[in-house]
mmCIF file of C-alpha atoms in Angstrom:
data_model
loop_
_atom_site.group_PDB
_atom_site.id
_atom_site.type_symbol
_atom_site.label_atom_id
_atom_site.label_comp_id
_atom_site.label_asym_id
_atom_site.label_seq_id
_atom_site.Cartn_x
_atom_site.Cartn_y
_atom_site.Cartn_z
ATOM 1 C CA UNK M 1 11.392 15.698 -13.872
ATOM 2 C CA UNK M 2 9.340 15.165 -11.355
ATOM 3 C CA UNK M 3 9.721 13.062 -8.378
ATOM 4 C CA UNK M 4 6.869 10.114 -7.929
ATOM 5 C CA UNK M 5 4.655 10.328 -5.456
ATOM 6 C CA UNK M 6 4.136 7.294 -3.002
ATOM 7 C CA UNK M 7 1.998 7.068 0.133
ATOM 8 C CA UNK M 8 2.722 4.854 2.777
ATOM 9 C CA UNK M 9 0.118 3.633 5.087
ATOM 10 C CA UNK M 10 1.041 1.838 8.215
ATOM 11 C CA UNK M 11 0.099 2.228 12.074
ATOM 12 C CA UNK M 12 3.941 1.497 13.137
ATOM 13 C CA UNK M 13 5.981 4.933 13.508
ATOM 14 C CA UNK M 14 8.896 3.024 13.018
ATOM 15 C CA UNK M 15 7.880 1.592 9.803
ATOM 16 C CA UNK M 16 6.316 5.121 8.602
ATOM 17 C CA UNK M 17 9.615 6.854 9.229
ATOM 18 C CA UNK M 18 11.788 3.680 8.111
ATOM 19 C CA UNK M 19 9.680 3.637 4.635
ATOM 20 C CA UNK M 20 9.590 6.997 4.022
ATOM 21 C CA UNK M 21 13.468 7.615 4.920
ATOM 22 C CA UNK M 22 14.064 4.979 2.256
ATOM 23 C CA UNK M 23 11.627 6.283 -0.174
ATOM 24 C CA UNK M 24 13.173 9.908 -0.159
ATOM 25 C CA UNK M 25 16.960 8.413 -0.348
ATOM 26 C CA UNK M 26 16.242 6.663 -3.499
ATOM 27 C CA UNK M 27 14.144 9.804 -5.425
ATOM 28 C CA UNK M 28 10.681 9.600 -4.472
ATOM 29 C CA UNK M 29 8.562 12.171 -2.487
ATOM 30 C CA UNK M 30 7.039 9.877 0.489
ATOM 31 C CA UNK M 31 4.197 10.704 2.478
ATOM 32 C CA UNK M 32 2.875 8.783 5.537
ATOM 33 C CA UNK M 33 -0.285 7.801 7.107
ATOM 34 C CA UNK M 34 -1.051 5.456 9.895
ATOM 35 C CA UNK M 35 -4.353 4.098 9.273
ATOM 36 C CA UNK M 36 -6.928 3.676 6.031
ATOM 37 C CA UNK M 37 -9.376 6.209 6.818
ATOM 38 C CA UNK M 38 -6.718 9.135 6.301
ATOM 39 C CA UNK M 39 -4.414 7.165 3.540
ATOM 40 C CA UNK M 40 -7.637 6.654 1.951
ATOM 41 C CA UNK M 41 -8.310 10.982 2.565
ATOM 42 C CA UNK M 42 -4.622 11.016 1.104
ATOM 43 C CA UNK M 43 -4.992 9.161 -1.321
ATOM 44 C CA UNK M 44 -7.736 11.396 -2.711
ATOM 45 C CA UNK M 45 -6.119 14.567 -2.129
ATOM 46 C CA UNK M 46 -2.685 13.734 -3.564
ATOM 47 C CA UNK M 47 -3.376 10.901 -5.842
ATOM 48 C CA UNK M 48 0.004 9.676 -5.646
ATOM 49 C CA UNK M 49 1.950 6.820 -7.973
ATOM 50 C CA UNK M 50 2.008 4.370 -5.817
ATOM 51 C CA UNK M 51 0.906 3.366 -2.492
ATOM 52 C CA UNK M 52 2.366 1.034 0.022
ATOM 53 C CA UNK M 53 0.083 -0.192 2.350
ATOM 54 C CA UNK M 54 0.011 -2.927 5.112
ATOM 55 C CA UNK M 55 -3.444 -4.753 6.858
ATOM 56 C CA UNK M 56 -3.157 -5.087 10.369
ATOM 57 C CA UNK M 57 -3.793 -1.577 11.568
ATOM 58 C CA UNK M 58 -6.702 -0.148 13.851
ATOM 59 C CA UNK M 59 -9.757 0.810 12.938
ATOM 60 C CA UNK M 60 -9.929 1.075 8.762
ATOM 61 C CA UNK M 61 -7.508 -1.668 8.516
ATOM 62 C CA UNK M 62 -5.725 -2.250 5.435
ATOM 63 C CA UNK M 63 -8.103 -4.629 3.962
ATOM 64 C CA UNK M 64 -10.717 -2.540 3.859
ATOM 65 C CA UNK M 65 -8.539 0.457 2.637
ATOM 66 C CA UNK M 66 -7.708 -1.883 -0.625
ATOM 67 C CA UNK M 67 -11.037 -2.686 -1.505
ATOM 68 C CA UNK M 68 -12.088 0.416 -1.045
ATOM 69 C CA UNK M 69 -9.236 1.694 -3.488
ATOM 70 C CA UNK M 70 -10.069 -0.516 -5.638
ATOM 71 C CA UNK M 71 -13.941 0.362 -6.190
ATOM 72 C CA UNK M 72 -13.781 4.025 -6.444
ATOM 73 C CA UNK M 73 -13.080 4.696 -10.123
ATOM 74 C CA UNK M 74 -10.778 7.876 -9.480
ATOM 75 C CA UNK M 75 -8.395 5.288 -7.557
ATOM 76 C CA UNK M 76 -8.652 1.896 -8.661
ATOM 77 C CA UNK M 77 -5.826 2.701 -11.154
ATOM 78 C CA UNK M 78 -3.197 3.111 -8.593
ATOM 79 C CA UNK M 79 -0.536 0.699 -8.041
ATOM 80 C CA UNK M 80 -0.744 -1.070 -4.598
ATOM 81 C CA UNK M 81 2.794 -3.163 -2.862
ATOM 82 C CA UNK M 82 0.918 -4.741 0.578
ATOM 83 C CA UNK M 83 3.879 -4.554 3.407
ATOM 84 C CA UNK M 84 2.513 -6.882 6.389
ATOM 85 C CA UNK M 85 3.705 -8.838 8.702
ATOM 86 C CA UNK M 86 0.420 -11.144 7.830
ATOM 87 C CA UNK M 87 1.636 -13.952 5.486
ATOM 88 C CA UNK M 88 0.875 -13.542 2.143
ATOM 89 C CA UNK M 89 -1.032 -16.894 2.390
ATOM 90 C CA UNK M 90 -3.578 -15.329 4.734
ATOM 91 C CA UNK M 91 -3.897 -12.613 2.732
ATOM 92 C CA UNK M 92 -4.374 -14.109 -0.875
ATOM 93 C CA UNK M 93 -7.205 -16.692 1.255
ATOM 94 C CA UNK M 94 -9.275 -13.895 2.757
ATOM 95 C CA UNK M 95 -9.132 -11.902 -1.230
ATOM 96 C CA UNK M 96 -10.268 -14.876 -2.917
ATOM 97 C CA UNK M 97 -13.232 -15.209 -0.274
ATOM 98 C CA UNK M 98 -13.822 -11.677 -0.302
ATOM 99 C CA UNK M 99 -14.192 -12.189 -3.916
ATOM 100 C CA UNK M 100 -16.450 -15.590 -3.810
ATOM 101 C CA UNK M 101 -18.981 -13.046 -2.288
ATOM 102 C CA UNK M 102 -18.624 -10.221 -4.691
ATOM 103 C CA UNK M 103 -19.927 -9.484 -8.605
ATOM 104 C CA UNK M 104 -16.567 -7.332 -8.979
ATOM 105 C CA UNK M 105 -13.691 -9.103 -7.787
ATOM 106 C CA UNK M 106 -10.995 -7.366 -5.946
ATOM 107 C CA UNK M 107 -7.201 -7.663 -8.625
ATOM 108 C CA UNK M 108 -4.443 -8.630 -6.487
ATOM 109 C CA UNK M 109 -2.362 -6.133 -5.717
ATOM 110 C CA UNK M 110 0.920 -5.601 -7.803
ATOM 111 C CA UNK M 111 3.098 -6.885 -4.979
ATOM 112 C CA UNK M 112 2.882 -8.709 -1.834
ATOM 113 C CA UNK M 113 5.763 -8.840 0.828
ATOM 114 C CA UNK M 114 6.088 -9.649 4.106
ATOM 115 C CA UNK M 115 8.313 -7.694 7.065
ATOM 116 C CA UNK M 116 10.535 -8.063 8.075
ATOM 117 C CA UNK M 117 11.081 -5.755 5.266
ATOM 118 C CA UNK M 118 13.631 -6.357 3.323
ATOM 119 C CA UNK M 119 14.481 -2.716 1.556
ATOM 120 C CA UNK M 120 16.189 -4.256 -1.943
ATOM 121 C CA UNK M 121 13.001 -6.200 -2.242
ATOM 122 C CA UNK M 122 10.730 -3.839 -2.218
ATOM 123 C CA UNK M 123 12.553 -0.637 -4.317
ATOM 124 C CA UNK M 124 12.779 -3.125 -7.138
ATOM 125 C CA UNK M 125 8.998 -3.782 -6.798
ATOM 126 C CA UNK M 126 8.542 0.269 -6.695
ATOM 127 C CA UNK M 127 10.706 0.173 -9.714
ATOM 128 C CA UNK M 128 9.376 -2.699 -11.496
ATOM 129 C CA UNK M 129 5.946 -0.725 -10.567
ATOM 130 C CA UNK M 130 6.352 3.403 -11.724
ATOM 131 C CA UNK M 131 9.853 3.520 -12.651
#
């Protein structure tokens, strides 16, 4: 069988190598980008299961990469866990004003969690998620 796909998409090396490290010890072929423009690229390319994705990065933040996933058709389908050290409070606020201003509202993504990470937390999302 094969392994699930997941793409990680954070600016922090540490994190990158920390996520995918975990990832790949648990059964799941990891990939790693460090900012939306080429996670979104990625994303495309590979179309993987399931992509973990945090918001405070440079330029395409992660955000924008979300919306962005979640308005191209090919995409939108993919499962999204946000990793961020942004609170989820902050985060569900600026979706639900994103979404006052938009005809298509933006879902919430399947899972929200904050770092510090907290690795039991978030493979039982992944599982929870694609299996």
């Amino acid at each position: 069988m094969a392994k699930k796909k997941i793409l990680v998409v954070d600016d922090e090396m540490d994190m990158r190598f920390y996520v995918t490290a975990l990832l790949e010890s648990n059964g799941y072929q990891a990939q790693a980008m460090r900012d939306g423009q080429s996670g979104m690229q990625q994303a495309r390319e590979e179309r993987p299961d399931l992509i973990i994705l945090d918001i405070m990065m440079p330029g395409d933040g992660g955000v924008k990469m979300y919306s962005r996933l979640r308005e191209d058709p090919a995409l939108a389908d993919i499962p999204v866990i946000m990793l961020s050290a942004v609170a989820e409070t902050s985060f569900r606020h600026f979706l639900s004003m994103l979404n006052a201003q938009s005809a298509q509202p933006v879902p919430d993504p399947v899972a929200y969690l904050e770092k510090p990470l907290d690795h039991a937390r978030l493979l039982d999302s992944i599982r929870q998620t694609i299996g």
